[in-house]
Short mmCIF file of C-alpha atoms in Angstrom, two decimals:
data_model
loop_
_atom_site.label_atom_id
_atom_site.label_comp_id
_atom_site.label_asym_id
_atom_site.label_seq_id
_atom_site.Cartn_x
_atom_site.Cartn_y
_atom_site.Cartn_z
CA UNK T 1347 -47.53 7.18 51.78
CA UNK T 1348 -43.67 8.47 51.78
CA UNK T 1349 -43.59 8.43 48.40
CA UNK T 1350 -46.88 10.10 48.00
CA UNK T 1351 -46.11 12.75 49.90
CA UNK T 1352 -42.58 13.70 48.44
CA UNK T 1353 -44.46 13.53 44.66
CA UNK T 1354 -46.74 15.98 45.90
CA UNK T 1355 -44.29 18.10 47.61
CA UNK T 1356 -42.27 18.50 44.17
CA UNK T 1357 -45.51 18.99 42.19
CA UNK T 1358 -46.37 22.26 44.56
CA UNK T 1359 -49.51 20.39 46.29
CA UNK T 1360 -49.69 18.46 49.64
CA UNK T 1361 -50.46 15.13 50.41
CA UNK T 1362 -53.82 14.52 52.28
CA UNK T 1363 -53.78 11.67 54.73
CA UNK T 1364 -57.59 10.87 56.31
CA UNK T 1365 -56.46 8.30 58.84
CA UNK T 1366 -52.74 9.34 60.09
CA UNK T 1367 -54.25 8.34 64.15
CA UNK T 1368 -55.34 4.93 62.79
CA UNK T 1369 -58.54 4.11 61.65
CA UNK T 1370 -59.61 3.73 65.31
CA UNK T 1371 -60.58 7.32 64.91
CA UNK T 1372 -62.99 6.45 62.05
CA UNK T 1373 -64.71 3.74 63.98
CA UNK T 1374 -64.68 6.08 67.02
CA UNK T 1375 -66.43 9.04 64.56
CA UNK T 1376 -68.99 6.00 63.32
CA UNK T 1377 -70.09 5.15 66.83
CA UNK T 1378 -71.02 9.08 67.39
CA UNK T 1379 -72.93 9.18 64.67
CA UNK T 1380 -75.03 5.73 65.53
CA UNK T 1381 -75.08 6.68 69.05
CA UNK T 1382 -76.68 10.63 67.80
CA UNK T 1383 -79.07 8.69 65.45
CA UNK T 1384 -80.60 6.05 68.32
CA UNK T 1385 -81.19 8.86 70.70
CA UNK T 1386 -82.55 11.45 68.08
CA UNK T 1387 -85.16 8.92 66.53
CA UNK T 1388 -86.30 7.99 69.75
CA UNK T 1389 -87.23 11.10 70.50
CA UNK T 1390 -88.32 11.80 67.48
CA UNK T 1391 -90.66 8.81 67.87
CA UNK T 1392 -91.96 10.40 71.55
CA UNK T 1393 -92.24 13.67 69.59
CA UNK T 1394 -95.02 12.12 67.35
CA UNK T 1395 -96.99 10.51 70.46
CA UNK T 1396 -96.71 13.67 72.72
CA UNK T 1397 -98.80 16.94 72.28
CA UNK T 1398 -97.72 18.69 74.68
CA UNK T 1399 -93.81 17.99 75.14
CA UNK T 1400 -93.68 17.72 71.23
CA UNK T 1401 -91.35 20.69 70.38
CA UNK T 1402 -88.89 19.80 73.39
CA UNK T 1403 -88.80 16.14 71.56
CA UNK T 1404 -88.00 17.81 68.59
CA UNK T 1405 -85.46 20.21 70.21
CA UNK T 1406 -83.89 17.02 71.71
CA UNK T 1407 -83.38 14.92 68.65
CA UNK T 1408 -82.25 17.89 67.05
CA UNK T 1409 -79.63 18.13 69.21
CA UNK T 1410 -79.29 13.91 68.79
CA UNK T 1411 -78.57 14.10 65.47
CA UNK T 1412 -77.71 17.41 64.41
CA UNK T 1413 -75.32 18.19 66.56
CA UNK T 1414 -74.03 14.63 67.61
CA UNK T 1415 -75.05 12.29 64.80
CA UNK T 1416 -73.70 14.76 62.15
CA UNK T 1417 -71.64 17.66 63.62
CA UNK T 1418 -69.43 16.02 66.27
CA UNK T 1419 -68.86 12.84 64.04
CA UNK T 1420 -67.60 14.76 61.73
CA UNK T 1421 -65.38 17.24 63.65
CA UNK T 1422 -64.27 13.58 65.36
CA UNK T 1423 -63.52 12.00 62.05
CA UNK T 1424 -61.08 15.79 61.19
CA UNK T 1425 -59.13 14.42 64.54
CA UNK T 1426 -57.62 12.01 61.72
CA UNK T 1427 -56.58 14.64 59.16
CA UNK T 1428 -53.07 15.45 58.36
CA UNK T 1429 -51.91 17.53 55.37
CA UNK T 1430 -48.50 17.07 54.46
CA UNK T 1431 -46.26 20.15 54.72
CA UNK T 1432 -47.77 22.16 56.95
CA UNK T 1433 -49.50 22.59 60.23
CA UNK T 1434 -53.17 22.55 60.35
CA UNK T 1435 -55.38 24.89 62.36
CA UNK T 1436 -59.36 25.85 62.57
CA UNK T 1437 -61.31 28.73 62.56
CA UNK T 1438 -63.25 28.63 65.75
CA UNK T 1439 -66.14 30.58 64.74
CA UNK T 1440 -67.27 28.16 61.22
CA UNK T 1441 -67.05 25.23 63.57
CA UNK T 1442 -69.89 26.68 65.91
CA UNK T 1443 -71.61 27.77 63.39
CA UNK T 1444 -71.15 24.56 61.49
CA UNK T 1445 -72.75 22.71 64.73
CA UNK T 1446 -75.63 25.88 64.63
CA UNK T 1447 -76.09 24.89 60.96
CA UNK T 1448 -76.98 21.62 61.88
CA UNK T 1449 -79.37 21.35 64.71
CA UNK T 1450 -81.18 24.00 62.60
CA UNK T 1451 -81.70 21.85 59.98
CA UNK T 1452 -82.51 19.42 61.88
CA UNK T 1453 -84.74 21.00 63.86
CA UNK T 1454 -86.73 22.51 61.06
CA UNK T 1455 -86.69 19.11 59.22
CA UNK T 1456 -88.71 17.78 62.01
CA UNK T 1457 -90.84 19.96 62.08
CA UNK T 1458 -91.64 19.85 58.45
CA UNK T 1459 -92.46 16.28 58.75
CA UNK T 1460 -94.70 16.23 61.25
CA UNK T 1461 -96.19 12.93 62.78
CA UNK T 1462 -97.05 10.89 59.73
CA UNK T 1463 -96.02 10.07 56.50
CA UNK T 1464 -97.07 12.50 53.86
CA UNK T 1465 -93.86 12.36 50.44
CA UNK T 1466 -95.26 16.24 50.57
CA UNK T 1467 -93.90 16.56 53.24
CA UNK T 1468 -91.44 14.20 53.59
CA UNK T 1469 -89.39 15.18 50.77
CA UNK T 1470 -88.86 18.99 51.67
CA UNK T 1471 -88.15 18.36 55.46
CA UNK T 1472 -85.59 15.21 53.92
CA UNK T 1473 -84.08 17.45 51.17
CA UNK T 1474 -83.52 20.79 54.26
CA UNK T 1475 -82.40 18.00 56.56
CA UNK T 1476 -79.78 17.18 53.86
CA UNK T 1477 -79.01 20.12 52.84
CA UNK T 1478 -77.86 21.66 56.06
CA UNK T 1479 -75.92 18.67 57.11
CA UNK T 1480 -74.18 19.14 53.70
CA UNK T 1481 -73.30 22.53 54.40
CA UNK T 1482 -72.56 21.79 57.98
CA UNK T 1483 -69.44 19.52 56.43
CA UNK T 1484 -68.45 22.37 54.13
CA UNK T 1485 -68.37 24.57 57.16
CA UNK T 1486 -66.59 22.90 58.98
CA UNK T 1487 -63.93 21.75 56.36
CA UNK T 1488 -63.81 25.81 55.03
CA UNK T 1489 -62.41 26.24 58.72
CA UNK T 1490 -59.34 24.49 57.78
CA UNK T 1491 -56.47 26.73 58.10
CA UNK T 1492 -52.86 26.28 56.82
CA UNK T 1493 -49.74 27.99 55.35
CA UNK T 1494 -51.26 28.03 51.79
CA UNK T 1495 -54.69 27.77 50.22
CA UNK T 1496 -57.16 25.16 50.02
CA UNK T 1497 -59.38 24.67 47.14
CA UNK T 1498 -61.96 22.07 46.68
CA UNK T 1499 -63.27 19.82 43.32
CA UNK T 1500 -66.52 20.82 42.48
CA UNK T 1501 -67.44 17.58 41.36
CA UNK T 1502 -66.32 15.74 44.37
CA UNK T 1503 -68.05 18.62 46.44
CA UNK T 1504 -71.21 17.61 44.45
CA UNK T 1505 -71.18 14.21 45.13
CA UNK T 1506 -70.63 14.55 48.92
CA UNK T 1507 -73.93 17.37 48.99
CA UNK T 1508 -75.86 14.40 46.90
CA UNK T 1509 -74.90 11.90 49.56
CA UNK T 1510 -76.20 14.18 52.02
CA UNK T 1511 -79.53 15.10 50.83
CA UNK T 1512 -80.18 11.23 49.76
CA UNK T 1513 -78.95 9.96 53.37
CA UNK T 1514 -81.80 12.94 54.59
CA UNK T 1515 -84.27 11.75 52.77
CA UNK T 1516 -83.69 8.40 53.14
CA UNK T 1517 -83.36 8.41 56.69
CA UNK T 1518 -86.30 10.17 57.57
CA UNK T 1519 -88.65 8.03 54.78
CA UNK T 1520 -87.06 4.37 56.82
CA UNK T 1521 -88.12 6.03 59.73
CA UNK T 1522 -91.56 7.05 59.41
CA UNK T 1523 -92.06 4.11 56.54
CA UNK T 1524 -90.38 1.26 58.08
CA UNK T 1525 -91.56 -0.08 61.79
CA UNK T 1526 -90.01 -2.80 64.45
CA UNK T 1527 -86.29 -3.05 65.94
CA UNK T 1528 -84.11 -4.01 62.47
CA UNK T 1529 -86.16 -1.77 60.67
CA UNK T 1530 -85.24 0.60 63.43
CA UNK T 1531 -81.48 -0.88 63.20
CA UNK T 1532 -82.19 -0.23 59.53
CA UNK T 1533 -82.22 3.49 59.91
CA UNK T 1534 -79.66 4.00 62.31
CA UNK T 1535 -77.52 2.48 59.94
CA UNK T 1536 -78.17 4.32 57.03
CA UNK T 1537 -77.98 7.56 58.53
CA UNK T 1538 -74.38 6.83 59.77
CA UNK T 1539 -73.32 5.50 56.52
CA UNK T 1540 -74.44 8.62 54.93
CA UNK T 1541 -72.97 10.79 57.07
CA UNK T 1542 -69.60 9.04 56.68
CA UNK T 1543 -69.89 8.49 53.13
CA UNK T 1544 -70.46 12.34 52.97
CA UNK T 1545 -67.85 13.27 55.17
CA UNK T 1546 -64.81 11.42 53.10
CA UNK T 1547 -66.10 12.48 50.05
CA UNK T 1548 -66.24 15.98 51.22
CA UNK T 1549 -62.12 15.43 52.29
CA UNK T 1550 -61.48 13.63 49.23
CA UNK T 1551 -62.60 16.95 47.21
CA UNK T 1552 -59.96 18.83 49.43
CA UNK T 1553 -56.85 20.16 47.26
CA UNK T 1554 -54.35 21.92 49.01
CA UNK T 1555 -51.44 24.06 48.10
CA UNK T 1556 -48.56 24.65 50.50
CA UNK T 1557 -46.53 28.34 49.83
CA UNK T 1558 -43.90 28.04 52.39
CA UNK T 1559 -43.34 31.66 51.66
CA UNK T 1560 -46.70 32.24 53.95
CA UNK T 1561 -47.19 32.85 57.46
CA UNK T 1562 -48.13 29.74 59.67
CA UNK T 1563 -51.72 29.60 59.98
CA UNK T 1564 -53.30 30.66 63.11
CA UNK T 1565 -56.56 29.85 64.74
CA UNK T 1566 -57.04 26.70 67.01
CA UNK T 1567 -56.03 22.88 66.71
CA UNK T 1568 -58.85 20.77 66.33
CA UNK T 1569 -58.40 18.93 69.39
CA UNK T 1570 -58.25 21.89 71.67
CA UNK T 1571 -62.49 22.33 69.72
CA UNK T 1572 -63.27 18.99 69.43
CA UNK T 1573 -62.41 17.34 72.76
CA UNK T 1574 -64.77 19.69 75.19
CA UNK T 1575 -67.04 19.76 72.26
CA UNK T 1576 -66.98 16.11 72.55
CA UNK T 1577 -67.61 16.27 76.73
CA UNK T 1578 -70.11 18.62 76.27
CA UNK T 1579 -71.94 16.58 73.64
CA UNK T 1580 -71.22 13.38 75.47
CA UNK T 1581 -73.16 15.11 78.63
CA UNK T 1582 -75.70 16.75 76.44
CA UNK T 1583 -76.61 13.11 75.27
CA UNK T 1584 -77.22 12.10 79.35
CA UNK T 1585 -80.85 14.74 78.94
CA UNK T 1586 -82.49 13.20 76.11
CA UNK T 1587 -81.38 9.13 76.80
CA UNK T 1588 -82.79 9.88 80.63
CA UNK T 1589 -85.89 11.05 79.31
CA UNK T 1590 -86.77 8.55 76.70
CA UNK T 1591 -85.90 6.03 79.45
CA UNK T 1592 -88.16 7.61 82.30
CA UNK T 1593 -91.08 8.92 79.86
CA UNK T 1594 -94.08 6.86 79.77
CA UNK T 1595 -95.09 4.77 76.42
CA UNK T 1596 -97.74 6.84 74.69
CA UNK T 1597 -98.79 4.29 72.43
CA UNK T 1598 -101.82 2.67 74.32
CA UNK T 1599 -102.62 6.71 75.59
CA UNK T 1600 -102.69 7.43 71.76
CA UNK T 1601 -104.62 4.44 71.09
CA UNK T 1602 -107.22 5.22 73.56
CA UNK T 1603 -107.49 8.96 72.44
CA UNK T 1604 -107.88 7.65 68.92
CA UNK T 1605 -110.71 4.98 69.95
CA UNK T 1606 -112.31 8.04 72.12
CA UNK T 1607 -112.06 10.35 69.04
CA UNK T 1608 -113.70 7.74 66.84
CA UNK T 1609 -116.73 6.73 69.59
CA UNK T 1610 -117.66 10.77 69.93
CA UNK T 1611 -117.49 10.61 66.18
CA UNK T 1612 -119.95 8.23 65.27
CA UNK T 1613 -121.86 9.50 68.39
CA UNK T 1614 -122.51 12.98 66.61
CA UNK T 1615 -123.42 11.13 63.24
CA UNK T 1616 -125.84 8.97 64.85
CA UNK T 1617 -127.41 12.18 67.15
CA UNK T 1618 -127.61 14.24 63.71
CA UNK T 1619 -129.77 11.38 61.98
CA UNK T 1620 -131.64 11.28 64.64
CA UNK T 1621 -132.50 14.87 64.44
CA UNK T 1622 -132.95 14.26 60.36
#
């Protein structure tokens, strides 16, 4: 890594180094994402038996994996990123509005789904799911701040937006396609490989240029965002896992419902042949 660093140096570029803290901090960013995913799909799954409480199911698994699962595993995962050269700091404002970015999408992905599988809908609410967790990593990485310029590969960028919409589509078709616990596991899974897949191709299309002749960036260090971010989030989490814990299964209510449906059904066909 020494020498990879001093070849950059002399070539007028800077050396980026995705795990300088270990790769502890990658495993710690993986279990943030798994832990977002669990608790968003299960409310996500009491969103689609509940009338009623639907939208604050929605809101809550929004906030599971859009701003957990995606957002915060991400900014967790930055925690490891050192660019040689120079100091790094973060503009406060794209990193809210990074985590904004994706509970929206989230949220509205949800919504477009509804509470069965239908590929029309499926692939719209995937492909806006994807989409804004895409941009949520380019927000967040366009924060970056140091005593030069960062550019990004367009290709690279491309491949870390495809890995995004794929892991949105594909998470949401395992979960509404695929039923029982390693189907379940299943899902969990590939939504927190995607993300991570996303997220280091996303850094990997990162090309920096140090000019020492600039000022030293200002703005904040990512730990002085990410760590109450992190509380916060961590607390936030407490709502939604108490509530899927405490709320009653709806699957023999829906059941019932369905079975009353179909009896008051067949009872109006039989009273209007009657009347024939």
């Amino acid at each position: 890594m020494h020498d990879v660093r001093l070849f950059a140096a002399a070539n007028g570029g800077a050396a980026v180094d995705q795990f300088s803290m270990g790769y502890w901090v990658a495993g710690l960013s993986f279990g943030v994402s798994v832990l977002g995913a669990v608790v968003g799909l299960a409310c996500v799954l009491h969103a689609a038996r509940s009338s009623r409480f639907r939208l604050v199911w929605v809101t809550s698994a929004a906030v599971a994996i859009g701003g957990v699962g995606a957002w915060l595993s991400t900014s967790v995962a930055l925690l490891g990123l050192d660019i040689s050269g120079t100091a790094a700091r973060f503009d406060g404002g794209k990193m809210v509005a990074a985590m904004v970015t994706s509970f929206v999408a989230v949220f509205v992905a949800l919504i477009i789904i509804g509470r069965r599988l239908q590929l029309a809908r499926l692939i719209p609410g995937g492909l806006v799911m994807g989409f804004g967790i895409g941009l949520t990593l380019y927000l967040g990485l366009g924060s970056i701040r140091i005593q030069g310029s960062v550019d990004v590969s367009p290709w690279l960028a491309a491949v870390a937006v495809l890995v995004a919409l794929i892991t949105g589509v594909g998470t949401l078709w395992s979960f509404q396609a695929l039923h029982g616990l390693f189907a379940r596991a299943a899902t969990v899974l590939l939504f927190a490989v995607g993300v991570a897949g996303m997220y280091y191709a996303g850094i990997a299309a990162l090309d920096p240029t140090i000019d020492t002749t600039a000022k030293a960036p200002d703005g904040l260090t990512l730990f002085e965002f990410v760590f109450p971010m992190f509380v916060i989030g961590s607390l936030a989490l407490t709502v939604p896992i108490s509530a899927v814990l405490i709320a009653p299964d709806r699957r023999e209510t829906a059941a019932a419902l369905e079975a009353k449906r179909g009896a008051e059904l067949r009872s109006s066909r039989s009273e209007l042949q009657s009347v024939r």
